[in-house]
Coordinates of C-alpha atoms in Angstrom, one line a residue:
M1 CA -50.5 103.5 -96.7
A2 CA -51.5 105.1 -99.9
E3 CA -50.1 108.8 -100.2
T4 CA -53.9 110.1 -100.9
A5 CA -55.7 107.8 -99.2
N6 CA -59.4 108.3 -99.3
I7 CA -61.2 107.8 -95.8
I8 CA -65.2 106.7 -95.2
F9 CA -65.9 106.5 -91.5
I10 CA -69.5 104.9 -90.9
H11 CA -70.3 105.6 -87.1
A12 CA -73.5 104.3 -85.4
E13 CA -75.2 105.0 -82.3
S14 CA -75.8 103.0 -79.2
M15 CA -74.0 99.7 -80.3
D16 CA -73.0 97.4 -78.2
G17 CA -69.5 96.2 -79.9
R18 CA -69.7 92.4 -79.1
K19 CA -73.1 92.5 -81.0
M20 CA -72.1 91.0 -84.5
G21 CA -71.7 87.8 -86.1
C22 CA -67.6 88.6 -86.7
M23 CA -67.4 88.7 -82.5
G24 CA -68.9 85.6 -81.9
H25 CA -72.5 86.3 -81.3
P26 CA -74.6 83.3 -81.8
A27 CA -77.5 85.2 -82.4
L28 CA -76.1 87.4 -85.0
K29 CA -74.3 84.7 -86.9
N30 CA -76.6 85.3 -90.2
A31 CA -77.4 89.1 -89.3
T32 CA -74.1 90.9 -89.8
P33 CA -72.8 89.7 -93.2
N34 CA -71.9 93.2 -94.2
L35 CA -69.8 93.9 -90.7
D36 CA -68.6 90.4 -91.0
R37 CA -66.9 91.1 -94.3
L38 CA -65.5 94.2 -93.4
A39 CA -63.8 92.1 -90.4
S40 CA -62.5 89.8 -92.7
E41 CA -60.9 92.1 -95.2
G42 CA -59.4 94.1 -92.3
V43 CA -58.9 94.4 -88.7
L44 CA -61.4 93.7 -85.9
F45 CA -60.7 95.5 -82.5
R46 CA -62.3 93.3 -80.0
N47 CA -61.6 95.4 -77.0
A48 CA -62.7 99.2 -78.3
Y49 CA -64.2 101.5 -75.9
T50 CA -65.8 104.7 -75.7
N51 CA -64.5 107.6 -73.6
C52 CA -67.8 108.8 -72.5
P53 CA -70.6 106.3 -72.2
V54 CA -73.2 109.0 -73.5
C55 CA -73.7 110.4 -77.2
N56 CA -72.5 114.2 -77.1
P57 CA -69.3 114.0 -75.1
S58 CA -68.6 110.7 -76.6
R59 CA -68.8 112.7 -80.0
A60 CA -66.9 115.6 -78.7
S61 CA -64.2 114.1 -77.3
M62 CA -63.7 111.6 -80.4
W63 CA -63.9 114.8 -82.6
T64 CA -61.3 116.5 -80.9
G65 CA -59.1 114.0 -79.7
K66 CA -59.2 114.9 -76.1
Y67 CA -60.9 113.4 -73.1
P68 CA -64.0 114.5 -72.4
N69 CA -63.2 116.6 -69.0
Y70 CA -60.6 118.4 -71.3
R71 CA -63.3 120.9 -72.6
D72 CA -65.7 120.6 -69.5
C73 CA -68.3 118.1 -71.8
W74 CA -69.7 116.7 -68.8
N75 CA -73.3 115.8 -70.0
N76 CA -75.3 115.6 -73.2
H77 CA -76.1 119.5 -72.8
E78 CA -72.2 120.0 -72.7
G79 CA -70.8 119.8 -76.1
L80 CA -68.1 121.6 -78.1
R81 CA -68.5 125.2 -78.0
D82 CA -67.7 127.8 -80.9
G83 CA -64.0 128.2 -82.1
V84 CA -63.0 124.6 -81.1
Q85 CA -61.2 122.5 -84.1
T86 CA -61.9 119.1 -85.2
W87 CA -60.0 116.8 -87.2
Q88 CA -62.8 117.7 -90.0
D89 CA -61.2 121.2 -90.0
T90 CA -57.5 119.5 -89.8
L91 CA -58.5 117.6 -92.8
N92 CA -59.8 120.5 -94.6
A93 CA -56.8 122.5 -93.9
S94 CA -54.7 119.9 -95.5
G95 CA -56.6 119.5 -98.9
Y96 CA -59.3 116.8 -98.4
R97 CA -62.6 117.0 -99.3
T98 CA -64.9 116.5 -96.2
K99 CA -68.8 115.9 -95.8
A100 CA -70.5 115.2 -92.7
I101 CA -73.5 113.2 -92.9
G102 CA -76.0 112.5 -90.3
P103 CA -76.8 113.9 -86.6
I104 CA -73.4 114.9 -85.7
D105 CA -74.5 115.7 -82.4
Y106 CA -71.3 117.1 -80.5
V107 CA -72.2 120.8 -80.1
Y108 CA -73.0 122.6 -77.1
G109 CA -76.6 123.5 -76.3
K110 CA -78.5 120.9 -78.0
H111 CA -80.3 118.7 -75.7
S112 CA -83.6 118.8 -73.0
I113 CA -83.9 120.1 -70.0
R114 CA -84.2 116.8 -68.6
D115 CA -80.6 116.3 -69.7
R116 CA -79.6 119.3 -68.2
V117 CA -81.7 119.3 -64.5
G118 CA -80.7 115.9 -64.4
S119 CA -77.3 116.2 -64.8
W120 CA -77.3 119.1 -62.4
T121 CA -78.7 117.6 -59.5
R122 CA -77.4 114.2 -59.8
A123 CA -75.4 114.3 -56.5
A124 CA -78.8 115.3 -54.6
M125 CA -79.3 111.1 -54.5
I126 CA -82.8 111.8 -55.3
E127 CA -84.9 108.4 -55.4
R128 CA -87.0 109.0 -58.7
P129 CA -86.7 107.8 -62.1
I130 CA -86.0 110.8 -64.5
V131 CA -86.3 107.9 -67.8
R132 CA -88.9 105.4 -68.6
T133 CA -88.1 101.8 -70.3
P134 CA -88.5 102.4 -74.1
L135 CA -91.6 100.4 -75.9
Q136 CA -90.6 97.6 -77.9
M137 CA -92.4 98.0 -81.8
V138 CA -92.3 95.5 -84.9
V139 CA -93.2 97.6 -87.5
G140 CA -94.0 97.1 -91.1
P141 CA -91.9 96.8 -94.4
G142 CA -90.3 99.9 -95.2
E143 CA -91.9 102.0 -92.0
A144 CA -88.4 101.9 -90.0
N145 CA -85.2 103.9 -90.4
Q146 CA -86.4 106.0 -93.2
R147 CA -83.9 109.0 -92.1
D148 CA -81.2 106.6 -91.8
W149 CA -81.6 105.2 -95.4
Q150 CA -81.8 108.6 -96.6
H151 CA -78.3 110.1 -94.9
T152 CA -76.8 106.3 -96.4
H153 CA -77.8 107.1 -99.8
N154 CA -76.7 110.7 -99.4
A155 CA -73.2 109.4 -98.0
M156 CA -73.5 106.9 -101.3
K157 CA -74.1 110.0 -103.7
E158 CA -71.1 112.2 -101.8
I159 CA -68.7 108.8 -102.5
S160 CA -69.5 108.9 -106.0
E161 CA -69.3 112.5 -106.3
A162 CA -66.0 113.1 -104.2
A163 CA -64.5 109.8 -106.3
K164 CA -64.2 112.4 -109.6
S165 CA -62.3 114.8 -107.5
A166 CA -58.6 115.2 -107.9
R167 CA -58.6 115.6 -104.2
P168 CA -58.7 113.1 -101.6
F169 CA -62.0 112.8 -99.5
W170 CA -63.5 112.0 -96.2
T171 CA -66.7 111.3 -95.6
Y172 CA -68.7 110.9 -91.9
L173 CA -72.2 109.1 -92.0
T174 CA -73.4 108.6 -88.7
T175 CA -76.9 107.0 -88.0
G176 CA -79.7 107.0 -85.8
L177 CA -79.6 103.3 -85.4
V178 CA -79.2 101.3 -83.4
H179 CA -80.6 103.9 -80.4
P180 CA -83.7 103.2 -79.0
A181 CA -86.7 103.1 -79.3
F182 CA -86.5 99.6 -80.2
V183 CA -88.3 99.5 -83.3
A184 CA -87.7 97.0 -86.4
E185 CA -89.3 95.3 -89.4
Q186 CA -90.4 91.7 -89.3
R187 CA -87.7 90.8 -92.2
H188 CA -85.0 92.0 -89.8
L189 CA -86.4 89.8 -86.9
D190 CA -86.3 86.6 -89.2
M191 CA -82.6 87.2 -89.5
I192 CA -82.2 86.7 -85.8
D193 CA -81.3 83.1 -84.4
T194 CA -84.2 83.4 -81.9
N195 CA -82.5 80.3 -80.2
A196 CA -79.5 82.0 -79.5
I197 CA -81.0 85.4 -78.2
D198 CA -78.6 85.3 -74.7
I199 CA -80.6 86.6 -71.7
P200 CA -78.7 88.0 -69.0
P201 CA -78.6 87.9 -65.4
L202 CA -81.8 89.5 -64.4
F203 CA -82.2 91.6 -60.9
G204 CA -83.6 94.8 -59.5
L205 CA -82.3 96.3 -56.3
A206 CA -82.1 92.8 -54.8
G207 CA -78.5 91.8 -54.2
T208 CA -77.2 95.4 -55.0
T209 CA -74.5 96.6 -52.5
N210 CA -73.0 99.3 -54.2
P211 CA -75.0 102.4 -53.4
A212 CA -73.9 104.5 -56.9
V213 CA -75.1 101.4 -59.0
R214 CA -78.0 101.2 -56.8
Q215 CA -79.2 104.9 -57.6
Q216 CA -78.3 104.5 -61.3
R217 CA -80.9 101.9 -61.6
I218 CA -83.7 104.2 -59.6
L219 CA -83.0 107.1 -61.7
K220 CA -83.1 105.0 -64.7
N221 CA -86.4 103.3 -63.5
C222 CA -84.9 99.8 -63.6
D223 CA -84.8 99.1 -59.9
T224 CA -87.5 96.4 -60.2
E225 CA -86.8 93.1 -61.9
F226 CA -87.1 92.9 -65.7
S227 CA -89.4 90.1 -67.1
E228 CA -87.5 87.3 -69.0
S229 CA -89.8 87.7 -71.8
M230 CA -89.3 91.6 -72.1
V231 CA -85.9 91.2 -72.0
R232 CA -86.0 88.5 -74.9
E233 CA -88.1 91.2 -76.7
I234 CA -86.0 93.9 -76.3
R235 CA -82.9 92.0 -77.5
H236 CA -84.6 90.6 -80.5
I237 CA -85.7 93.9 -81.7
Y238 CA -82.1 95.5 -80.9
F239 CA -80.4 92.4 -82.4
A240 CA -83.0 93.5 -86.1
M241 CA -81.9 96.9 -85.8
I242 CA -78.4 95.6 -86.0
A243 CA -79.1 93.9 -89.0
A244 CA -80.9 97.1 -90.5
L245 CA -77.6 98.8 -89.8
D246 CA -75.8 95.9 -91.5
E247 CA -77.4 96.7 -94.7
M248 CA -76.5 100.3 -94.6
V249 CA -73.2 99.1 -94.2
G250 CA -73.5 96.8 -97.1
G251 CA -74.6 99.9 -99.4
V252 CA -71.6 101.8 -98.5
L253 CA -69.2 98.8 -99.0
Q254 CA -70.9 98.0 -102.8
Q255 CA -70.3 101.8 -103.5
V256 CA -66.9 101.6 -103.0
D257 CA -66.3 98.4 -105.0
D258 CA -68.3 99.8 -107.8
L259 CA -66.4 102.6 -108.1
G260 CA -63.0 100.8 -107.8
L261 CA -61.8 103.0 -104.6
A262 CA -61.2 99.7 -102.6
D263 CA -57.4 99.6 -103.1
S264 CA -57.3 103.3 -102.0
T265 CA -59.8 103.9 -99.3
Y266 CA -59.8 103.2 -95.7
V267 CA -63.3 102.1 -94.5
I268 CA -64.1 102.4 -90.5
F269 CA -66.9 101.3 -88.6
S270 CA -67.7 102.2 -85.4
S271 CA -70.1 103.7 -82.8
D272 CA -70.4 106.6 -79.9
H273 CA -71.4 104.1 -77.0
G274 CA -73.3 100.7 -76.8
E275 CA -76.7 99.7 -75.2
M276 CA -77.7 97.9 -72.2
A277 CA -80.5 96.2 -73.7
G278 CA -81.4 94.4 -70.7
E279 CA -78.2 93.6 -69.3
H280 CA -77.7 94.3 -65.5
N281 CA -81.4 94.9 -65.6
Q282 CA -80.9 98.2 -67.6
V283 CA -81.3 99.7 -70.6
L284 CA -79.7 102.6 -72.6
K285 CA -76.3 103.3 -71.9
R286 CA -74.5 105.9 -69.3
N287 CA -72.3 103.2 -67.2
M288 CA -69.3 101.4 -67.6
F289 CA -70.6 98.1 -67.9
E290 CA -69.5 96.2 -71.4
A291 CA -73.1 96.7 -73.1
S292 CA -72.8 100.4 -72.5
A293 CA -68.9 101.0 -72.7
H294 CA -67.8 98.6 -75.3
V295 CA -67.9 99.6 -78.8
P296 CA -67.5 98.1 -82.1
L297 CA -64.3 99.0 -84.1
I298 CA -63.4 97.8 -87.8
V299 CA -60.8 98.8 -90.1
R300 CA -60.3 98.0 -93.7
G301 CA -57.9 99.8 -96.1
P302 CA -54.7 100.0 -97.5
G303 CA -51.8 98.5 -95.7
V304 CA -54.2 97.1 -93.3
Q305 CA -53.9 93.4 -92.5
H306 CA -57.0 91.0 -93.5
G307 CA -58.8 88.9 -91.0
V308 CA -56.8 89.8 -88.1
D309 CA -58.4 90.5 -84.5
V310 CA -56.9 92.5 -82.3
E311 CA -57.0 92.1 -78.4
D312 CA -55.2 95.2 -77.4
P313 CA -58.0 97.9 -75.2
V314 CA -58.2 101.0 -77.6
S315 CA -60.6 104.1 -77.6
L316 CA -62.3 106.2 -79.8
L317 CA -59.8 108.6 -78.7
D318 CA -57.5 106.9 -81.1
L319 CA -59.4 107.9 -84.1
Y320 CA -58.0 111.4 -84.5
P321 CA -54.1 110.4 -84.5
T322 CA -55.1 107.4 -87.1
F323 CA -56.8 109.6 -89.5
M324 CA -54.0 112.0 -89.1
D325 CA -51.6 108.9 -90.2
M326 CA -53.8 107.7 -92.7
A327 CA -54.1 111.1 -94.2
G328 CA -50.3 111.7 -94.1
I329 CA -50.7 114.9 -91.7
D330 CA -48.7 115.7 -89.2
Y331 CA -50.9 117.1 -86.0
A332 CA -48.0 119.3 -84.6
N333 CA -48.6 121.7 -87.7
F334 CA -51.9 122.6 -86.1
S335 CA -51.3 122.2 -82.2
D336 CA -50.3 126.0 -81.9
R337 CA -53.6 127.2 -84.0
P338 CA -56.7 128.9 -82.2
G339 CA -59.1 126.1 -81.1
Y340 CA -56.5 123.1 -81.2
A341 CA -55.5 121.5 -78.7
A342 CA -51.3 121.2 -77.8
A343 CA -51.6 117.4 -78.4
L344 CA -53.9 114.9 -78.7
D345 CA -54.7 112.2 -76.1
G346 CA -54.9 109.3 -78.3
E347 CA -52.6 107.1 -80.0
S348 CA -52.4 106.0 -83.9
L349 CA -54.2 102.7 -84.5
L350 CA -51.8 102.5 -87.7
S351 CA -49.1 100.1 -85.9
L352 CA -51.6 97.6 -84.9
L353 CA -53.6 97.8 -88.3
E354 CA -50.1 97.3 -90.2
G355 CA -49.0 94.3 -87.5
G356 CA -47.0 96.6 -85.1
K357 CA -47.3 97.0 -81.8
R358 CA -48.9 99.8 -79.8
E359 CA -47.4 101.6 -76.7
Q360 CA -50.4 101.9 -74.2
D361 CA -51.6 99.0 -72.8
W362 CA -54.6 100.5 -71.1
T363 CA -57.9 102.6 -71.7
M364 CA -60.1 105.2 -70.0
C365 CA -63.5 105.8 -69.8
E366 CA -65.2 108.6 -67.8
Y367 CA -68.8 110.2 -67.1
H368 CA -70.1 112.9 -65.6
G369 CA -73.6 113.3 -66.5
D370 CA -77.3 112.5 -65.5
R371 CA -78.6 108.8 -64.0
V372 CA -75.2 108.6 -62.2
C373 CA -75.0 110.2 -58.7
T374 CA -71.0 110.9 -59.3
G375 CA -68.2 111.1 -61.6
T376 CA -67.3 107.4 -62.8
Y377 CA -64.3 106.0 -64.5
M378 CA -63.3 103.4 -66.0
L379 CA -59.8 101.7 -66.7
R380 CA -59.2 98.3 -68.8
Q381 CA -56.2 96.9 -68.8
G382 CA -55.4 93.2 -69.8
D383 CA -58.2 90.9 -68.3
H384 CA -59.5 93.5 -66.0
K385 CA -61.7 96.6 -65.7
L386 CA -61.8 99.0 -63.1
I387 CA -64.8 101.1 -62.2
R388 CA -64.5 103.9 -59.6
H389 CA -67.3 105.8 -58.6
V390 CA -65.8 108.6 -56.7
G391 CA -66.8 108.6 -52.9
F392 CA -68.1 105.2 -53.1
D393 CA -67.1 101.8 -53.5
S394 CA -65.0 100.7 -56.9
E395 CA -65.9 97.6 -58.6
L396 CA -63.7 95.4 -60.3
Y397 CA -64.4 92.8 -62.9
N398 CA -62.2 89.7 -64.7
L399 CA -63.7 90.3 -68.4
S400 CA -62.0 87.0 -69.4
R401 CA -63.5 84.9 -66.6
D402 CA -66.3 86.7 -66.1
P403 CA -67.9 88.5 -69.7
D404 CA -71.4 89.3 -67.8
E405 CA -69.7 91.4 -65.0
T406 CA -71.9 89.5 -62.0
N407 CA -68.8 88.9 -59.8
D408 CA -67.3 92.1 -58.2
L409 CA -64.1 91.3 -57.1
V410 CA -63.1 94.7 -55.6
H411 CA -62.8 92.9 -52.2
Q412 CA -61.1 89.8 -53.2
E413 CA -58.4 90.9 -55.5
P414 CA -56.8 94.2 -53.4
E415 CA -53.7 94.2 -55.3
T416 CA -55.0 94.3 -58.6
V417 CA -57.0 97.0 -57.5
T418 CA -54.1 99.1 -56.5
S419 CA -52.1 98.1 -59.5
L420 CA -55.3 99.7 -61.9
E421 CA -55.7 102.4 -59.4
T422 CA -51.8 103.3 -59.8
V423 CA -52.3 103.6 -63.4
L424 CA -55.4 105.4 -63.3
D425 CA -54.2 108.3 -60.7
A426 CA -50.8 108.6 -62.8
N427 CA -52.8 110.0 -65.8
F428 CA -56.1 111.5 -64.5
D429 CA -56.7 113.7 -61.4
C430 CA -60.1 111.8 -60.5
E431 CA -61.0 113.8 -57.5
G432 CA -60.1 117.2 -59.2
I433 CA -61.8 116.5 -62.2
D434 CA -65.1 115.6 -60.4
A435 CA -64.8 118.5 -58.3
R436 CA -64.8 120.4 -61.0
A437 CA -67.9 118.8 -62.3
K438 CA -69.8 118.8 -59.5
A439 CA -68.8 122.5 -59.1
Y440 CA -70.3 123.2 -62.5
D441 CA -73.4 121.4 -61.5
R442 CA -74.0 123.6 -58.6
A443 CA -73.7 126.7 -60.4
E444 CA -75.5 125.7 -63.3
F445 CA -78.5 124.4 -61.4
V446 CA -78.5 127.5 -59.0
K447 CA -78.8 129.8 -61.6
W448 CA -81.4 128.1 -63.8
R449 CA -83.3 127.4 -60.4
E450 CA -83.6 131.4 -59.4
T451 CA -85.3 132.0 -62.7
A452 CA -87.4 129.2 -62.6
I453 CA -88.7 130.1 -59.4
A454 CA -89.0 133.6 -60.7
E455 CA -90.9 132.3 -63.3
G456 CA -93.3 130.2 -61.3
I457 CA -92.0 126.8 -63.3
Y458 CA -89.7 125.7 -61.1
E459 CA -91.8 122.5 -59.4
T460 CA -93.6 121.8 -62.4
T461 CA -90.4 121.5 -64.3
M462 CA -88.8 119.3 -61.8
S463 CA -91.9 117.3 -61.2
H464 CA -91.7 116.6 -65.3
V465 CA -88.0 115.9 -65.3
Y466 CA -88.3 113.2 -62.4
S467 CA -91.5 111.6 -63.6
G468 CA -89.5 110.5 -66.7
F469 CA -90.0 112.6 -69.5
D470 CA -89.8 116.3 -70.4
R471 CA -93.6 116.3 -71.6
Q472 CA -96.0 114.2 -70.5
C473 CA -99.7 113.3 -69.8
I474 CA -100.7 115.2 -66.0
E475 CA -101.9 111.3 -65.1
D476 CA -98.5 110.6 -65.5
M477 CA -96.9 112.9 -63.6
R478 CA -95.5 112.9 -59.9
P479 CA -95.8 116.1 -57.7
W480 CA -92.6 117.4 -56.5
T481 CA -92.7 116.9 -52.9
K482 CA -91.2 118.5 -49.7
D483 CA -89.1 115.9 -49.3
D484 CA -87.7 115.7 -52.9
E485 CA -86.8 119.6 -52.3
S486 CA -85.3 119.1 -48.6
K487 CA -82.8 116.8 -50.6
I488 CA -81.8 119.5 -53.2
E489 CA -81.6 121.8 -50.5
A490 CA -79.2 119.5 -48.6
W491 CA -77.1 119.0 -51.4
L492 CA -76.5 122.7 -52.0
E493 CA -75.7 123.5 -48.8
A494 CA -73.3 120.5 -48.2
A495 CA -71.4 121.6 -51.6

């Protein structure tokens, strides 16, 4: 490690970590040359995960090095409050020049009424959608991703200016790509091998025995079987969006090379969570299936092995302690300062990057927000993944034998379930965390409901939230019914 190493972190939005040429996806074999190059010059983590499969809690957790439940980051509305210190504060205090460019999306109170009410009322089991499947579009040259290109150019300019400074620098570039809506230019579509676009198993509610999974499909408006043609088009455009993102990564890598910074600069690429893109008959994220929870993670830099794949399960939580090691900072010097946690939850990846081993052999992801009906946890260890839905049946998958997660082994392999549950329960009070989150849901909803009723907007707002959008044409709105409200009242009385 260079004593004054620079750090560049490129952080995408909604990118399934399995969707790159370097990960062996055939449709993208010619579409991600820059990411593939980064992997060939560094370390590719083949089993990296988010710690929460939605934007704000994922980023809040990553930036603070603590699991989402530590600071009650339950949903997209509940981000970091004023006074919470992040890795950027640590780096600033240690002499680094830092710059964050793009939509950071980790602070409190920045998301919609749909995200709030939809999260607060999740346990009421309202069988109405609160989202719609985004329509896919092909646009003309230069009509897509203009804001992301501007962020990329700003990041390249910042790197150039920072390189002239006597201080080491940390530059963070985050993009809106590859978050839906599914929009791409034809030139990027042409980079995708259409014959290799994989169509995952498609199904609606048929065959769904887990009530928690069934409820999510209803809330996500994915309870009827998608057509193969729609899924093919969605995936084609989604893959093309990844190709567009790859070009932006290439611009940053070229800037690093042109400035002669490659030997003194770490470059990290990842994403906040994935995107279902038709898998399990769903779009968007908010669940623990691989398409939603698996993220890309590639690291290149001084002392990092070249062209090495790491199979160990890791997570975004590991980035904070990794940055500390890269920068030669002892976090213990900050642990007793206001706004900092006493310790970080992750484990530095530097040992794995340099050819060593890792102590922890598992990783955990949690979710307590909208479009699920209960607290959901994932534990990945070895080939197996356990998904726990509090109050409902769990799921178990062997990812080496069943990468599409179509064969739930929860009743076939009870010993494996017990083994993974032992690890999960030894490290997390899942029931207690779930109870805290649901108590928060109820308190926030009751407070908002009383105000909304007094203002005469309650039924209209609930109708909007549970018709798919915050705002929409009156023709598309479904009235809020007595049956809907009876479920709210039953939930409040039972809580």
